[in-house]
CSV table of N, CA, C and O in Angstrom, one decimal:
chain,number,residue,atom,x,y,z
A,1,UNK,N,62.1,5.9,18.3
A,1,UNK,CA,61.0,5.2,17.6
A,1,UNK,C,61.3,3.8,17.4
A,1,UNK,O,62.4,3.4,17.1
A,2,UNK,N,60.3,2.9,17.4
A,2,UNK,CA,60.5,1.5,17.3
A,2,UNK,C,60.5,1.2,15.8
A,2,UNK,O,59.5,1.4,15.1
A,3,UNK,N,61.5,0.6,15.3
A,3,UNK,CA,61.6,0.2,13.9
A,3,UNK,C,61.3,-1.3,13.6
A,3,UNK,O,62.1,-2.0,13.1
A,4,UNK,N,60.1,-1.7,14.0
A,4,UNK,CA,59.7,-3.1,13.8
A,4,UNK,C,59.1,-3.2,12.4
A,4,UNK,O,58.6,-2.3,11.8
A,5,UNK,N,59.2,-4.4,12.0
A,5,UNK,CA,58.5,-4.8,10.7
A,5,UNK,C,57.0,-4.7,10.9
A,5,UNK,O,56.5,-5.3,11.8
A,6,UNK,N,56.3,-3.9,10.1
A,6,UNK,CA,54.8,-3.7,10.3
A,6,UNK,C,54.0,-5.0,10.0
A,6,UNK,O,52.9,-5.1,10.5
A,7,UNK,N,54.6,-6.0,9.4
A,7,UNK,CA,53.9,-7.2,9.1
A,7,UNK,C,54.2,-8.3,10.2
A,7,UNK,O,53.6,-9.4,10.1
A,8,UNK,N,55.1,-8.0,11.1
A,8,UNK,CA,55.3,-9.0,12.2
A,8,UNK,C,54.1,-9.1,13.1
A,8,UNK,O,53.4,-8.1,13.3
A,9,UNK,N,53.9,-10.3,13.7
A,9,UNK,CA,52.7,-10.4,14.5
A,9,UNK,C,52.7,-9.6,15.8
A,9,UNK,O,51.7,-9.2,16.3
A,10,UNK,N,53.9,-9.2,16.3
A,10,UNK,CA,53.9,-8.5,17.5
A,10,UNK,C,53.9,-6.9,17.3
A,10,UNK,O,53.9,-6.2,18.2
A,11,UNK,N,53.9,-6.5,16.1
A,11,UNK,CA,53.9,-5.1,15.7
A,11,UNK,C,52.6,-4.5,16.0
A,11,UNK,O,51.5,-5.0,15.7
A,12,UNK,N,52.6,-3.3,16.6
A,12,UNK,CA,51.3,-2.5,16.9
A,12,UNK,C,50.8,-1.8,15.6
A,12,UNK,O,49.7,-1.4,15.6
A,13,UNK,N,51.7,-1.7,14.6
A,13,UNK,CA,51.3,-1.0,13.4
A,13,UNK,C,50.6,-2.0,12.5
A,13,UNK,O,51.0,-3.2,12.3
A,14,UNK,N,49.5,-1.6,11.9
A,14,UNK,CA,48.7,-2.5,11.0
A,14,UNK,C,49.0,-1.9,9.6
A,14,UNK,O,49.0,-0.7,9.3
A,15,UNK,N,49.1,-2.8,8.6
A,15,UNK,CA,49.2,-2.3,7.2
A,15,UNK,C,47.9,-1.7,6.8
A,15,UNK,O,46.9,-2.1,7.2
A,16,UNK,N,48.0,-0.7,5.9
A,16,UNK,CA,46.8,0.0,5.4
A,16,UNK,C,46.1,-0.9,4.4
A,16,UNK,O,46.7,-1.6,3.6
A,17,UNK,N,44.8,-0.8,4.5
A,17,UNK,CA,43.9,-1.5,3.5
A,17,UNK,C,43.5,-0.4,2.5
A,17,UNK,O,42.9,0.6,2.9
A,18,UNK,N,43.8,-0.7,1.3
A,18,UNK,CA,43.5,0.3,0.2
A,18,UNK,C,42.3,-0.3,-0.6
A,18,UNK,O,42.2,-1.6,-0.7
A,19,UNK,N,41.5,0.5,-1.1
A,19,UNK,CA,40.4,0.0,-2.0
A,19,UNK,C,40.4,0.9,-3.2
A,19,UNK,O,40.8,2.1,-3.2
A,20,UNK,N,40.0,0.3,-4.2
A,20,UNK,CA,39.9,1.1,-5.5
A,20,UNK,C,38.5,1.6,-5.7
A,20,UNK,O,37.6,0.9,-5.9
A,21,UNK,N,38.4,3.0,-5.7
A,21,UNK,CA,37.1,3.6,-5.8
A,21,UNK,C,36.5,3.3,-7.2
A,21,UNK,O,35.3,3.4,-7.4
A,22,UNK,N,37.3,3.0,-8.2
A,22,UNK,CA,36.8,2.8,-9.5
A,22,UNK,C,36.6,1.3,-9.8
A,22,UNK,O,36.5,1.0,-11.0
A,23,UNK,N,36.7,0.5,-8.8
A,23,UNK,CA,36.5,-0.9,-9.0
A,23,UNK,C,35.1,-1.1,-9.5
A,23,UNK,O,34.1,-0.5,-9.1
A,24,UNK,N,34.9,-2.0,-10.5
A,24,UNK,CA,33.5,-2.2,-11.1
A,24,UNK,C,32.4,-2.5,-10.1
A,24,UNK,O,31.3,-2.0,-10.2
A,25,UNK,N,32.7,-3.3,-9.1
A,25,UNK,CA,31.7,-3.6,-8.1
A,25,UNK,C,31.2,-2.3,-7.3
A,25,UNK,O,30.1,-2.1,-7.0
A,26,UNK,N,32.2,-1.5,-7.0
A,26,UNK,CA,31.9,-0.2,-6.3
A,26,UNK,C,31.1,0.8,-7.2
A,26,UNK,O,30.2,1.5,-6.7
A,27,UNK,N,31.4,0.8,-8.5
A,27,UNK,CA,30.7,1.7,-9.4
A,27,UNK,C,29.3,1.2,-9.5
A,27,UNK,O,28.3,2.0,-9.5
A,28,UNK,N,29.1,-0.1,-9.6
A,28,UNK,CA,27.7,-0.6,-9.7
A,28,UNK,C,26.9,-0.3,-8.4
A,28,UNK,O,25.8,0.1,-8.5
A,29,UNK,N,27.6,-0.5,-7.3
A,29,UNK,CA,26.9,-0.3,-6.0
A,29,UNK,C,26.5,1.2,-5.9
A,29,UNK,O,25.4,1.5,-5.4
A,30,UNK,N,27.3,2.1,-6.3
A,30,UNK,CA,27.0,3.5,-6.3
A,30,UNK,C,25.8,3.8,-7.3
A,30,UNK,O,24.9,4.6,-7.0
A,31,UNK,N,25.9,3.2,-8.4
A,31,UNK,CA,24.8,3.3,-9.4
A,31,UNK,C,23.5,2.8,-8.9
A,31,UNK,O,22.4,3.4,-9.1
A,32,UNK,N,23.5,1.7,-8.2
A,32,UNK,CA,22.3,1.1,-7.6
A,32,UNK,C,21.6,2.1,-6.6
A,32,UNK,O,20.4,2.4,-6.6
A,33,UNK,N,22.5,2.7,-5.8
A,33,UNK,CA,22.0,3.7,-4.8
A,33,UNK,C,21.4,4.9,-5.5
A,33,UNK,O,20.3,5.3,-5.2
A,34,UNK,N,22.2,5.4,-6.4
A,34,UNK,CA,21.7,6.6,-7.2
A,34,UNK,C,20.4,6.4,-7.9
A,34,UNK,O,19.5,7.2,-7.8
A,35,UNK,N,20.3,5.3,-8.6
A,35,UNK,CA,19.1,5.1,-9.4
A,35,UNK,C,17.9,4.6,-8.6
A,35,UNK,O,16.8,4.8,-9.0
A,36,UNK,N,18.2,4.0,-7.4
A,36,UNK,CA,17.1,3.7,-6.5
A,36,UNK,C,16.5,5.0,-5.9
A,36,UNK,O,15.3,5.1,-5.8
A,37,UNK,N,17.4,6.0,-5.6
A,37,UNK,CA,16.9,7.3,-5.1
A,37,UNK,C,16.1,8.0,-6.2
A,37,UNK,O,15.0,8.6,-6.0
A,38,UNK,N,16.6,7.9,-7.5
A,38,UNK,CA,15.9,8.5,-8.6
A,38,UNK,C,14.5,7.9,-8.8
A,38,UNK,O,13.5,8.5,-9.0
A,39,UNK,N,14.5,6.6,-8.6
A,39,UNK,CA,13.2,5.8,-8.7
A,39,UNK,C,12.2,6.3,-7.7
A,39,UNK,O,11.0,6.5,-7.9
A,40,UNK,N,12.7,6.5,-6.4
A,40,UNK,CA,11.8,6.9,-5.4
A,40,UNK,C,11.4,8.4,-5.6
A,40,UNK,O,10.2,8.7,-5.4
A,41,UNK,N,12.3,9.2,-6.1
A,41,UNK,CA,12.0,10.6,-6.4
A,41,UNK,C,11.0,10.8,-7.6
A,41,UNK,O,10.4,11.8,-7.7
A,42,UNK,N,10.9,9.8,-8.4
A,42,UNK,CA,10.0,9.9,-9.6
A,42,UNK,C,8.6,10.0,-9.1
A,42,UNK,O,7.7,10.4,-9.9
A,43,UNK,N,8.3,9.6,-7.9
A,43,UNK,CA,6.9,9.6,-7.4
A,43,UNK,C,6.5,11.1,-7.1
A,43,UNK,O,5.3,11.4,-7.1
A,44,UNK,N,7.4,12.0,-6.8
A,44,UNK,CA,7.1,13.3,-6.4
A,44,UNK,C,6.4,14.1,-7.5
A,44,UNK,O,5.2,14.6,-7.4
A,45,UNK,N,7.0,14.2,-8.7
A,45,UNK,CA,6.2,14.9,-9.8
A,45,UNK,C,5.0,14.1,-10.3
A,45,UNK,O,4.0,14.7,-10.7
A,46,UNK,N,5.1,12.8,-10.2
A,46,UNK,CA,4.0,12.0,-10.6
A,46,UNK,C,2.7,12.2,-9.7
A,46,UNK,O,1.6,12.4,-10.2
A,47,UNK,N,3.0,12.3,-8.4
A,47,UNK,CA,1.9,12.6,-7.4
A,47,UNK,C,1.3,14.0,-7.6
A,47,UNK,O,0.2,14.3,-7.5
A,48,UNK,N,2.2,14.9,-8.0
A,48,UNK,CA,1.8,16.3,-8.3
A,48,UNK,C,0.8,16.3,-9.5
A,48,UNK,O,-0.2,17.0,-9.6
A,49,UNK,N,1.1,15.4,-10.5
A,49,UNK,CA,0.3,15.3,-11.7
A,49,UNK,C,-1.1,14.7,-11.3
A,49,UNK,O,-2.1,15.1,-11.8
A,50,UNK,N,-1.1,13.8,-10.3
A,50,UNK,CA,-2.3,13.2,-9.9
A,50,UNK,C,-3.2,14.2,-9.1
A,50,UNK,O,-4.4,14.3,-9.3
A,51,UNK,N,-2.6,15.0,-8.3
A,51,UNK,CA,-3.3,16.1,-7.6
A,51,UNK,C,-3.9,17.1,-8.6
A,51,UNK,O,-5.0,17.5,-8.5
A,52,UNK,N,-3.1,17.4,-9.6
A,52,UNK,CA,-3.6,18.3,-10.7
A,52,UNK,C,-4.8,17.7,-11.4
A,52,UNK,O,-5.8,18.3,-11.8
A,53,UNK,N,-4.7,16.4,-11.7
A,53,UNK,CA,-5.8,15.7,-12.4
A,53,UNK,C,-7.1,15.7,-11.5
A,53,UNK,O,-8.2,15.9,-12.0
A,54,UNK,N,-6.9,15.6,-10.2
A,54,UNK,CA,-8.0,15.7,-9.3
A,54,UNK,C,-8.7,17.1,-9.3
A,54,UNK,O,-9.9,17.2,-9.3
A,55,UNK,N,-7.8,18.1,-9.5
A,55,UNK,CA,-8.3,19.5,-9.6
A,55,UNK,C,-9.1,19.6,-10.9
A,55,UNK,O,-10.2,20.3,-10.9
A,56,UNK,N,-8.6,19.1,-11.9
A,56,UNK,CA,-9.3,19.2,-13.2
A,56,UNK,C,-10.7,18.5,-13.1
A,56,UNK,O,-11.7,19.0,-13.6
A,57,UNK,N,-10.7,17.3,-12.5
A,57,UNK,CA,-11.9,16.5,-12.4
A,57,UNK,C,-13.0,17.3,-11.6
A,57,UNK,O,-14.2,17.1,-11.8
A,58,UNK,N,-12.6,18.1,-10.6
A,58,UNK,CA,-13.6,18.8,-9.8
A,58,UNK,C,-13.9,20.2,-10.2
A,58,UNK,O,-14.7,20.9,-9.6
A,59,UNK,N,-13.2,20.7,-11.2
A,59,UNK,CA,-13.4,22.1,-11.6
A,59,UNK,C,-14.2,22.1,-12.9
A,59,UNK,O,-14.0,21.4,-13.8
A,60,UNK,N,-15.1,23.1,-13.0
A,60,UNK,CA,-15.9,23.3,-14.2
A,60,UNK,C,-15.5,24.6,-14.8
A,60,UNK,O,-16.2,25.1,-15.7
A,61,UNK,N,-14.5,25.3,-14.3
A,61,UNK,CA,-14.1,26.6,-14.9
A,61,UNK,C,-13.0,26.3,-16.0
A,61,UNK,O,-12.0,25.7,-15.7
A,62,UNK,N,-13.2,26.6,-17.2
A,62,UNK,CA,-12.3,26.3,-18.3
A,62,UNK,C,-10.9,26.8,-18.1
A,62,UNK,O,-9.9,26.0,-18.4
A,63,UNK,N,-10.7,28.0,-17.5
A,63,UNK,CA,-9.3,28.5,-17.3
A,63,UNK,C,-8.6,27.6,-16.3
A,63,UNK,O,-7.4,27.3,-16.5
A,64,UNK,N,-9.2,27.2,-15.2
A,64,UNK,CA,-8.6,26.3,-14.2
A,64,UNK,C,-8.3,25.0,-14.8
A,64,UNK,O,-7.3,24.4,-14.6
A,65,UNK,N,-9.3,24.5,-15.6
A,65,UNK,CA,-9.1,23.1,-16.2
A,65,UNK,C,-8.0,23.1,-17.1
A,65,UNK,O,-7.1,22.2,-17.1
A,66,UNK,N,-7.8,24.1,-18.0
A,66,UNK,CA,-6.7,24.2,-18.9
A,66,UNK,C,-5.4,24.3,-18.3
A,66,UNK,O,-4.5,23.5,-18.6
A,67,UNK,N,-5.3,25.1,-17.2
A,67,UNK,CA,-4.0,25.3,-16.5
A,67,UNK,C,-3.6,24.0,-15.8
A,67,UNK,O,-2.4,23.5,-15.9
A,68,UNK,N,-4.5,23.3,-15.2
A,68,UNK,CA,-4.2,22.1,-14.4
A,68,UNK,C,-4.0,20.9,-15.3
A,68,UNK,O,-3.3,20.0,-15.0
A,69,UNK,N,-4.7,20.9,-16.5
A,69,UNK,CA,-4.5,19.8,-17.4
A,69,UNK,C,-3.1,19.8,-17.9
A,69,UNK,O,-2.4,18.7,-17.9
A,70,UNK,N,-2.5,21.0,-18.2
A,70,UNK,CA,-1.1,21.0,-18.7
A,70,UNK,C,-0.2,20.6,-17.6
A,70,UNK,O,0.8,19.8,-17.8
A,71,UNK,N,-0.4,21.0,-16.3
A,71,UNK,CA,0.4,20.6,-15.2
A,71,UNK,C,0.3,19.1,-14.9
A,71,UNK,O,1.3,18.5,-14.6
A,72,UNK,N,-0.9,18.6,-15.2
A,72,UNK,CA,-1.1,17.1,-15.0
A,72,UNK,C,-0.2,16.4,-16.0
A,72,UNK,O,0.5,15.4,-15.6
A,73,UNK,N,-0.2,16.8,-17.2
A,73,UNK,CA,0.6,16.1,-18.3
A,73,UNK,C,2.1,16.2,-18.0
A,73,UNK,O,2.8,15.2,-18.0
A,74,UNK,N,2.5,17.4,-17.5
A,74,UNK,CA,3.9,17.6,-17.2
A,74,UNK,C,4.3,16.7,-16.0
A,74,UNK,O,5.4,16.1,-16.1
A,75,UNK,N,3.6,16.8,-15.0
A,75,UNK,CA,3.9,16.0,-13.8
A,75,UNK,C,3.9,14.5,-14.0
A,75,UNK,O,4.9,13.8,-13.6
A,76,UNK,N,2.9,14.0,-14.7
A,76,UNK,CA,2.9,12.5,-15.0
A,76,UNK,C,4.1,12.2,-15.9
A,76,UNK,O,4.7,11.1,-15.7
A,77,UNK,N,4.4,13.0,-16.9
A,77,UNK,CA,5.4,12.7,-17.8
A,77,UNK,C,6.8,12.7,-17.2
A,77,UNK,O,7.6,11.8,-17.4
A,78,UNK,N,7.1,13.7,-16.3
A,78,UNK,CA,8.4,13.7,-15.6
A,78,UNK,C,8.5,12.5,-14.7
A,78,UNK,O,9.6,11.8,-14.7
A,79,UNK,N,7.5,12.2,-14.0
A,79,UNK,CA,7.6,11.0,-13.1
A,79,UNK,C,7.8,9.7,-13.9
A,79,UNK,O,8.6,8.9,-13.6
A,80,UNK,N,7.1,9.5,-15.0
A,80,UNK,CA,7.3,8.4,-15.9
A,80,UNK,C,8.6,8.3,-16.5
A,80,UNK,O,9.3,7.3,-16.6
A,81,UNK,N,9.1,9.5,-16.9
A,81,UNK,CA,10.5,9.5,-17.6
A,81,UNK,C,11.5,9.1,-16.6
A,81,UNK,O,12.5,8.3,-16.9
A,82,UNK,N,11.4,9.6,-15.3
A,82,UNK,CA,12.4,9.2,-14.3
A,82,UNK,C,12.4,7.7,-14.0
A,82,UNK,O,13.4,7.1,-13.9
A,83,UNK,N,11.2,7.2,-13.9
A,83,UNK,CA,11.1,5.8,-13.5
A,83,UNK,C,11.5,4.9,-14.7
A,83,UNK,O,12.1,3.8,-14.5
A,84,UNK,N,11.2,5.3,-15.9
A,84,UNK,CA,11.7,4.6,-17.1
A,84,UNK,C,13.2,4.6,-17.2
A,84,UNK,O,13.9,3.6,-17.6
A,85,UNK,N,13.8,5.8,-16.9
A,85,UNK,CA,15.3,5.9,-16.9
A,85,UNK,C,15.9,5.0,-15.9
A,85,UNK,O,16.9,4.3,-16.2
A,86,UNK,N,15.3,4.9,-14.7
A,86,UNK,CA,15.8,3.9,-13.7
A,86,UNK,C,15.6,2.5,-14.2
A,86,UNK,O,16.6,1.7,-14.0
A,87,UNK,N,14.5,2.2,-14.8
A,87,UNK,CA,14.3,0.8,-15.3
A,87,UNK,C,15.4,0.5,-16.4
A,87,UNK,O,16.0,-0.6,-16.3
A,88,UNK,N,15.7,1.4,-17.3
A,88,UNK,CA,16.7,1.2,-18.3
A,88,UNK,C,18.1,1.0,-17.6
A,88,UNK,O,18.8,0.1,-18.0
A,89,UNK,N,18.4,1.8,-16.6
A,89,UNK,CA,19.7,1.6,-16.0
A,89,UNK,C,19.8,0.3,-15.3
A,89,UNK,O,20.8,-0.4,-15.4
A,90,UNK,N,18.8,-0.1,-14.6
A,90,UNK,CA,18.8,-1.4,-13.9
A,90,UNK,C,18.9,-2.6,-14.9
A,90,UNK,O,19.6,-3.6,-14.6
A,91,UNK,N,18.2,-2.5,-16.0
A,91,UNK,CA,18.3,-3.5,-17.0
A,91,UNK,C,19.7,-3.6,-17.6
A,91,UNK,O,20.3,-4.7,-17.7
A,92,UNK,N,20.3,-2.5,-17.9
A,92,UNK,CA,21.7,-2.5,-18.4
A,92,UNK,C,22.7,-3.0,-17.4
A,92,UNK,O,23.7,-3.6,-17.8
A,93,UNK,N,22.5,-2.7,-16.1
A,93,UNK,CA,23.4,-3.2,-15.1
A,93,UNK,C,23.1,-4.6,-14.7
A,93,UNK,O,23.8,-5.2,-13.9
A,94,UNK,N,22.0,-5.2,-15.2
A,94,UNK,CA,21.6,-6.6,-14.9
A,94,UNK,C,21.4,-6.8,-13.4
A,94,UNK,O,21.9,-7.8,-12.8
A,95,UNK,N,20.7,-5.8,-12.8
A,95,UNK,CA,20.5,-5.8,-11.4
A,95,UNK,C,19.0,-6.2,-11.2
A,95,UNK,O,18.1,-5.4,-11.4
A,96,UNK,N,18.8,-7.5,-10.9
A,96,UNK,CA,17.4,-8.1,-10.9
A,96,UNK,C,16.5,-7.4,-9.9
A,96,UNK,O,15.3,-7.1,-10.3
A,97,UNK,N,16.8,-7.2,-8.6
A,97,UNK,CA,15.9,-6.6,-7.7
A,97,UNK,C,15.5,-5.2,-8.2
A,97,UNK,O,14.3,-4.8,-8.1
A,98,UNK,N,16.5,-4.4,-8.7
A,98,UNK,CA,16.2,-3.1,-9.1
A,98,UNK,C,15.3,-3.1,-10.4
A,98,UNK,O,14.4,-2.3,-10.5
A,99,UNK,N,15.6,-4.1,-11.3
A,99,UNK,CA,14.8,-4.2,-12.5
A,99,UNK,C,13.3,-4.5,-12.1
A,99,UNK,O,12.4,-3.9,-12.7
A,100,UNK,N,13.1,-5.4,-11.2
A,100,UNK,CA,11.7,-5.8,-10.8
A,100,UNK,C,11.1,-4.6,-10.1
A,100,UNK,O,9.9,-4.3,-10.5
A,101,UNK,N,11.8,-3.9,-9.3
A,101,UNK,CA,11.2,-2.7,-8.6
A,101,UNK,C,10.8,-1.6,-9.6
A,101,UNK,O,9.7,-1.1,-9.6
A,102,UNK,N,11.8,-1.3,-10.4
A,102,UNK,CA,11.5,-0.2,-11.4
A,102,UNK,C,10.5,-0.6,-12.4
A,102,UNK,O,9.6,0.2,-12.8
A,103,UNK,N,10.5,-1.9,-12.8
A,103,UNK,CA,9.4,-2.3,-13.7
A,103,UNK,C,8.0,-2.2,-13.1
A,103,UNK,O,7.1,-1.9,-13.8
A,104,UNK,N,7.9,-2.6,-11.8
A,104,UNK,CA,6.7,-2.5,-11.1
A,104,UNK,C,6.2,-1.0,-11.0
A,104,UNK,O,5.0,-0.7,-11.2
A,105,UNK,N,7.1,-0.1,-10.7
A,105,UNK,CA,6.8,1.3,-10.6
A,105,UNK,C,6.3,1.8,-12.0
A,105,UNK,O,5.3,2.5,-12.1
A,106,UNK,N,7.0,1.5,-13.0
A,106,UNK,CA,6.6,1.9,-14.4
A,106,UNK,C,5.3,1.4,-14.7
A,106,UNK,O,4.4,2.1,-15.2
A,107,UNK,N,5.0,0.1,-14.4
A,107,UNK,CA,3.7,-0.5,-14.7
A,107,UNK,C,2.6,0.2,-14.0
A,107,UNK,O,1.5,0.6,-14.5
A,108,UNK,N,2.8,0.5,-12.7
A,108,UNK,CA,1.8,1.1,-11.9
A,108,UNK,C,1.5,2.6,-12.4
A,108,UNK,O,0.4,3.0,-12.5
A,109,UNK,N,2.6,3.3,-12.6
A,109,UNK,CA,2.5,4.7,-13.1
A,109,UNK,C,1.8,4.7,-14.4
A,109,UNK,O,0.9,5.6,-14.7
A,110,UNK,N,2.1,3.8,-15.3
A,110,UNK,CA,1.4,3.8,-16.6
A,110,UNK,C,-0.1,3.5,-16.5
A,110,UNK,O,-0.9,4.1,-17.1
A,111,UNK,N,-0.4,2.5,-15.7
A,111,UNK,CA,-1.8,2.1,-15.5
A,111,UNK,C,-2.6,3.3,-14.9
A,111,UNK,O,-3.7,3.6,-15.3
A,112,UNK,N,-2.1,3.9,-13.9
A,112,UNK,CA,-2.8,5.0,-13.2
A,112,UNK,C,-2.9,6.2,-14.2
A,112,UNK,O,-4.0,6.8,-14.3
A,113,UNK,N,-1.9,6.5,-15.0
A,113,UNK,CA,-2.0,7.6,-16.0
A,113,UNK,C,-3.0,7.2,-17.0
A,113,UNK,O,-3.8,8.1,-17.4
A,114,UNK,N,-3.1,6.0,-17.5
A,114,UNK,CA,-4.1,5.6,-18.5
A,114,UNK,C,-5.5,5.7,-17.9
A,114,UNK,O,-6.5,6.1,-18.5
A,115,UNK,N,-5.7,5.3,-16.6
A,115,UNK,CA,-7.0,5.4,-16.0
A,115,UNK,C,-7.4,6.9,-15.8
A,115,UNK,O,-8.6,7.2,-16.0
A,116,UNK,N,-6.5,7.7,-15.4
A,116,UNK,CA,-6.8,9.1,-15.3
A,116,UNK,C,-7.2,9.7,-16.7
A,116,UNK,O,-8.1,10.5,-16.7
A,117,UNK,N,-6.5,9.3,-17.7
A,117,UNK,CA,-6.8,9.8,-19.0
A,117,UNK,C,-8.1,9.3,-19.5
A,117,UNK,O,-8.8,10.0,-20.2
A,118,UNK,N,-8.5,8.1,-19.2
A,118,UNK,CA,-9.8,7.6,-19.6
A,118,UNK,C,-11.0,8.1,-18.9
A,118,UNK,O,-12.0,8.3,-19.4
A,119,UNK,N,-10.8,8.5,-17.6
A,119,UNK,CA,-11.9,8.9,-16.8
A,119,UNK,C,-12.0,10.4,-16.7
A,119,UNK,O,-13.1,10.9,-16.5
A,120,UNK,N,-10.9,11.1,-16.8
A,120,UNK,CA,-11.0,12.6,-16.5
A,120,UNK,C,-11.2,13.4,-17.8
A,120,UNK,O,-11.7,14.5,-17.7
A,121,UNK,N,-10.8,12.9,-18.9
A,121,UNK,CA,-10.8,13.8,-20.1
A,121,UNK,C,-11.7,13.3,-21.1
A,121,UNK,O,-11.7,12.7,-22.0
């Protein structure tokens, strides 16, 4: 075996590059990805709430209206809570693009929920 110094320029061996997985920049980067995914996923229950609200608006049967009204509230609430949680995380991490995106999503979801509440019930 060749016993050359691994730092010499002619050596075929390269020194290993180590990274710290707990480095603050890496933790923030993982958090940005995680909370961005949560922000996107917040639309799933929210859209289910909108579909239920549409069912309530088109149904004149009290049993159907009551069941879908509760599902509407639950779906809209879960979606809003997830997007608000994302907004809070982005604010605490001082991540401007994430804060703007999450703030926009919260604003849109609140406006739509208020419009649904004003017109459907």
